[in-house]
Amino acid sequence: MASTTIADYQVLSDGSFTLDTVQGGSPNEATLNFEVPSDFAFESGVRKPILSFNILPFEDSSFRVFLNHREVASFTFDKSHTRGHQEAFSVTTAFPNGSSFSNPVPLRIFLSSGKIRLSDVVVWYQIKRDP
């Protein structure tokens, strides 16, 4: 019998943090921890994981996101107001078939230019459930 999947999520950061390459007072990268559940659906397909966060770009800013030491997304934001953002990414990019990983898996945010405040960082994903 085939298994089905359902959506689940993890809040990686419920507060806010600032990354800065402009003034040097804040770090330009942050690492959060993603605990891969035992029933995580590693299959690729239309049900991709989603990275969700709020962002306040103080300056025009660019940053990249790495999960399991592999780049899963890159962003450029113009100086603006706080807003929410969601980005779907490929699970097979972060977890290639047969790759090993330690748990929890690091989710690293690396700011290459500008200054941003991020908050409410959440990863949505699929878990397997037998009918």
XYZ file of N, CA and C in Angstrom:
393
model
N 0.839 -1.174 0.000
C 0.000 0.000 0.000
C 0.887 1.241 0.000
N 0.569 2.180 -0.830
C 1.360 3.410 -0.943
C 1.117 4.307 0.262
N 2.158 5.010 0.642
C 2.002 5.962 1.745
C 1.583 7.311 1.179
N 1.063 8.133 2.039
C 0.676 9.483 1.654
C 1.524 10.465 2.449
N 1.509 11.719 2.067
C 2.260 12.716 2.823
C 1.319 13.813 3.298
N 1.706 14.430 4.410
C 0.980 15.577 4.935
C 1.984 16.670 5.271
N 1.496 17.890 5.323
C 2.371 19.029 5.623
C 2.678 19.095 7.115
N 3.895 19.484 7.423
C 4.336 19.744 8.789
C 5.287 20.937 8.710
N 5.670 21.483 9.834
C 6.563 22.640 9.826
C 7.388 22.688 11.097
N 8.465 23.459 11.041
C 9.286 23.750 12.216
C 9.578 25.238 12.242
N 9.399 25.841 13.413
C 9.783 27.232 13.626
C 11.256 27.219 14.019
N 12.121 27.733 13.152
C 13.557 27.740 13.423
C 13.975 28.964 14.222
N 13.238 30.057 14.079
C 13.508 31.269 14.856
C 12.198 32.018 15.042
N 11.788 32.184 16.304
C 10.551 32.885 16.612
C 10.800 34.364 16.881
N 12.060 34.734 17.041
C 12.432 36.123 17.283
C 13.007 36.737 16.026
N 13.736 37.833 16.215
C 14.367 38.492 15.071
C 15.871 38.569 15.285
N 16.597 38.687 14.177
C 18.043 38.876 14.227
C 18.456 39.707 13.023
N 19.551 40.440 13.192
C 20.034 41.348 12.157
C 21.340 40.836 11.580
N 21.453 40.888 10.262
C 22.690 40.579 9.551
C 23.126 41.848 8.834
N 24.442 42.128 8.837
C 24.917 43.434 8.382
C 26.288 43.310 7.730
N 26.412 43.845 6.517
C 27.730 43.989 5.892
C 28.097 45.461 5.764
N 27.196 46.352 6.216
C 27.381 47.792 6.032
C 28.205 48.396 7.159
N 27.745 48.243 8.415
C 28.394 48.891 9.546
C 29.321 47.966 10.322
N 29.201 46.690 10.115
C 30.086 45.758 10.794
C 29.739 45.493 12.246
N 28.642 46.068 12.756
C 28.266 45.851 14.145
C 27.556 44.539 14.384
N 27.002 43.952 13.346
C 26.281 42.691 13.447
C 26.976 41.663 12.565
N 26.757 40.385 12.848
C 27.356 39.361 11.976
C 26.714 39.391 10.591
N 27.414 38.826 9.606
C 26.836 38.764 8.264
C 26.301 37.367 7.941
N 26.254 36.494 8.948
C 25.646 35.188 8.732
C 25.046 34.666 10.024
N 24.079 33.752 9.868
C 23.431 33.117 11.014
C 23.198 31.656 10.667
N 23.285 30.807 11.677
C 23.004 29.388 11.487
C 21.890 28.975 12.437
N 20.844 28.384 11.869
C 19.717 27.864 12.625
C 19.724 26.349 12.465
N 19.007 25.645 13.327
C 18.997 24.183 13.268
C 17.647 23.652 12.817
N 17.685 22.754 11.828
C 16.497 22.072 11.329
C 16.602 20.602 11.714
N 15.686 20.136 12.537
C 15.662 18.740 12.986
C 14.881 17.920 11.960
N 15.578 17.061 11.220
C 14.926 16.245 10.191
C 14.150 15.126 10.886
N 12.816 15.108 10.752
C 12.037 14.055 11.406
C 12.261 12.703 10.726
N 12.039 11.637 11.478
C 12.282 10.293 10.945
C 11.349 9.958 9.784
N 10.199 10.618 9.706
C 9.251 10.345 8.625
C 9.266 11.432 7.541
N 10.369 12.177 7.456
C 10.530 13.232 6.450
C 10.430 12.629 5.051
N 9.674 13.264 4.159
C 9.514 12.784 2.779
C 10.627 13.373 1.914
N 11.613 12.546 1.584
C 12.763 12.992 0.792
C 12.498 12.977 -0.712
N 11.380 12.437 -1.142
C 11.101 12.341 -2.570
C 10.952 13.733 -3.171
N 11.381 13.856 -4.414
C 11.178 15.124 -5.120
C 9.787 15.104 -5.738
N 9.371 16.205 -6.245
C 8.061 16.287 -6.871
C 7.468 17.658 -6.672
N 6.156 17.731 -6.803
C 5.489 19.024 -6.717
C 5.336 19.510 -5.278
N 5.472 18.631 -4.315
C 5.320 19.015 -2.908
C 6.679 19.370 -2.315
N 7.195 20.504 -2.710
C 8.521 20.940 -2.272
C 8.450 21.564 -0.880
N 9.554 21.511 -0.128
C 9.614 22.260 1.131
C 9.532 23.760 0.843
N 9.118 24.511 1.851
C 8.982 25.963 1.727
C 9.715 26.627 2.882
N 10.570 27.575 2.551
C 11.227 28.426 3.538
C 10.402 29.704 3.640
N 9.996 30.065 4.850
C 9.159 31.238 5.070
C 9.816 32.128 6.119
N 9.769 33.446 5.906
C 10.360 34.375 6.873
C 9.810 35.775 6.650
N 9.970 36.618 7.659
C 9.730 38.054 7.526
C 11.077 38.717 7.345
N 11.108 39.767 6.521
C 12.368 40.461 6.259
C 12.146 41.968 6.251
N 13.085 42.673 6.854
C 13.169 44.131 6.770
C 14.531 44.456 6.180
N 14.592 44.825 4.888
C 15.867 45.222 4.293
C 16.140 46.711 4.579
N 17.153 46.980 5.413
C 17.529 48.359 5.731
C 18.248 49.015 4.553
N 18.883 48.200 3.734
C 19.632 48.625 2.541
C 19.298 47.629 1.432
N 19.639 47.960 0.188
C 19.573 46.952 -0.865
C 20.472 45.801 -0.427
N 19.946 44.583 -0.425
C 20.659 43.464 0.197
C 20.544 42.192 -0.626
N 21.586 41.366 -0.541
C 21.603 40.052 -1.185
C 22.075 39.018 -0.182
N 21.414 37.850 -0.183
C 21.857 36.771 0.697
C 21.498 35.419 0.102
N 22.197 34.400 0.605
C 21.987 33.024 0.165
C 21.637 32.164 1.373
N 20.879 31.106 1.120
C 20.472 30.186 2.173
C 20.987 28.795 1.822
N 21.624 28.168 2.802
C 22.176 26.824 2.646
C 21.487 25.897 3.640
N 21.059 24.738 3.177
C 20.522 23.702 4.050
C 21.348 22.453 3.823
N 21.844 21.878 4.891
C 22.714 20.707 4.791
C 23.949 21.031 3.938
N 24.469 22.256 4.081
C 25.688 22.726 3.408
C 25.532 22.862 1.894
N 24.275 22.903 1.409
C 24.020 23.062 -0.020
C 23.102 24.265 -0.234
N 23.433 25.086 -1.225
C 22.621 26.280 -1.472
C 21.247 25.889 -1.999
N 20.200 26.345 -1.304
C 18.830 26.045 -1.722
C 18.087 27.284 -2.229
N 18.609 28.491 -1.932
C 17.933 29.713 -2.388
C 18.892 30.891 -2.322
N 18.640 31.878 -3.183
C 19.367 33.147 -3.111
C 18.363 34.271 -3.350
N 18.601 35.398 -2.695
C 17.638 36.494 -2.710
C 18.340 37.826 -2.878
N 17.643 38.766 -3.505
C 18.039 40.167 -3.549
C 16.791 40.985 -3.233
N 16.895 41.840 -2.219
C 15.782 42.694 -1.816
C 16.219 44.147 -1.865
N 15.347 45.014 -2.372
C 15.582 46.453 -2.323
C 15.246 46.961 -0.924
N 15.859 48.090 -0.535
C 15.527 48.736 0.733
C 14.017 48.961 0.764
N 13.378 48.557 1.871
C 11.924 48.589 1.889
C 11.405 48.419 3.308
N 10.128 48.124 3.395
C 9.448 47.873 4.663
C 9.476 46.373 4.991
N 9.057 46.026 6.203
C 8.974 44.617 6.595
C 7.893 43.925 5.774
N 8.213 42.720 5.325
C 7.247 41.935 4.566
C 7.552 40.453 4.741
N 6.554 39.637 4.483
C 6.741 38.197 4.519
C 7.219 37.696 3.172
N 7.937 36.580 3.193
C 8.420 35.987 1.949
C 8.422 34.468 2.105
N 8.056 33.769 1.046
C 8.099 32.309 1.008
C 8.847 31.885 -0.243
N 9.634 30.821 -0.101
C 10.404 30.301 -1.237
C 10.366 28.777 -1.210
N 9.836 28.172 -2.276
C 9.874 26.720 -2.419
C 11.261 26.318 -2.910
N 11.762 25.185 -2.417
C 13.066 24.706 -2.865
C 13.037 23.194 -3.020
N 13.988 22.674 -3.757
C 14.054 21.241 -4.041
C 14.656 20.481 -2.864
N 13.940 19.476 -2.390
C 14.464 18.660 -1.296
C 15.688 17.866 -1.750
N 15.754 17.517 -3.046
C 16.897 16.738 -3.527
C 18.155 17.587 -3.678
N 18.012 18.915 -3.696
C 19.196 19.776 -3.659
C 19.832 19.716 -2.279
N 19.015 19.828 -1.243
C 19.527 19.793 0.129
C 19.938 18.387 0.551
N 19.211 17.392 0.074
C 19.466 16.003 0.469
C 19.538 15.117 -0.775
N 20.667 15.161 -1.506
C 20.793 14.305 -2.688
C 20.605 12.835 -2.312
N 20.092 12.062 -3.246
C 19.827 10.647 -3.004
C 21.057 9.943 -2.446
N 20.898 9.311 -1.304
C 21.987 8.552 -0.706
C 22.954 9.364 0.128
N 22.742 10.677 0.243
C 23.678 11.494 1.025
C 23.441 11.284 2.517
N 24.494 11.413 3.273
C 24.369 11.309 4.727
C 24.374 12.714 5.316
N 23.843 12.831 6.523
C 23.805 14.128 7.193
C 23.669 13.904 8.691
N 24.153 14.869 9.441
C 23.965 14.826 10.887
C 22.643 15.516 11.203
N 22.067 15.173 12.329
C 20.804 15.761 12.736
C 21.007 16.447 14.076
N 20.702 17.707 14.272
C 19.992 18.555 13.336
C 20.871 19.025 12.182
N 20.202 19.431 11.114
C 20.876 19.909 9.910
C 20.985 21.436 9.993
N 22.162 21.998 9.691
C 22.276 23.456 9.740
C 21.568 24.133 8.568
N 20.843 25.199 8.884
C 20.303 26.097 7.881
C 21.074 27.398 8.055
N 21.932 27.699 7.089
C 22.845 28.851 7.188
C 22.379 29.956 6.254
N 22.301 31.160 6.791
C 21.925 32.341 6.018
C 23.162 33.216 5.927
N 23.630 33.464 4.706
C 24.855 34.235 4.488
C 24.527 35.503 3.711
N 24.713 36.654 4.351
C 24.461 37.955 3.735
C 25.717 38.413 3.013
N 25.623 38.623 1.692
C 26.795 39.055 0.927
C 26.851 40.567 0.755
N 25.701 41.251 0.866
C 25.709 42.718 0.801
C 24.467 43.265 1.487
N 24.615 44.452 2.091
C 23.486 45.141 2.687
C 23.311 44.893 4.169
N 22.101 45.130 4.632
C 21.735 44.949 6.038
C 20.262 44.563 6.092
N 19.959 43.462 6.811
C 18.588 42.965 6.904
C 18.269 42.550 8.329
N 16.989 42.580 8.649
C 16.501 41.949 9.876
C 15.545 40.844 9.440
N 15.796 39.628 9.914
C 14.937 38.485 9.632
C 14.210 38.090 10.905
N 12.987 37.600 10.742
C 12.238 37.094 11.891
C 11.303 35.981 11.441
N 10.851 35.211 12.420
C 9.863 34.157 12.196
C 10.249 33.246 11.034
N 11.423 32.641 11.143
C 11.929 31.743 10.101
C 11.307 30.361 10.312
N 10.611 29.874 9.295
C 9.874 28.611 9.375
C 10.187 27.781 8.136
N 10.340 26.467 8.315
C 10.453 25.541 7.186
C 9.224 24.641 7.200
N 8.493 24.655 6.089
C 7.370 23.749 5.860
C 7.877 22.586 5.009
N 7.378 21.383 5.266
C 7.847 20.202 4.547
C 6.780 19.119 4.613
N 7.029 18.013 3.937
C 6.114 16.873 3.916
C 6.658 15.744 4.783
N 5.751 15.081 5.495
C 6.102 13.864 6.224
C 5.224 12.731 5.701
N 5.733 11.515 5.813
C 5.011 10.342 5.317
C 4.015 9.853 6.369
N 2.854 9.439 5.894
C 1.840 8.819 6.738
C 1.232 7.662 5.966
N 1.126 6.524 6.609
C 0.463 5.380 5.987
C -1.042 5.534 6.170
N -1.796 5.260 5.096
C -3.265 5.409 5.198
C -3.877 4.388 6.135
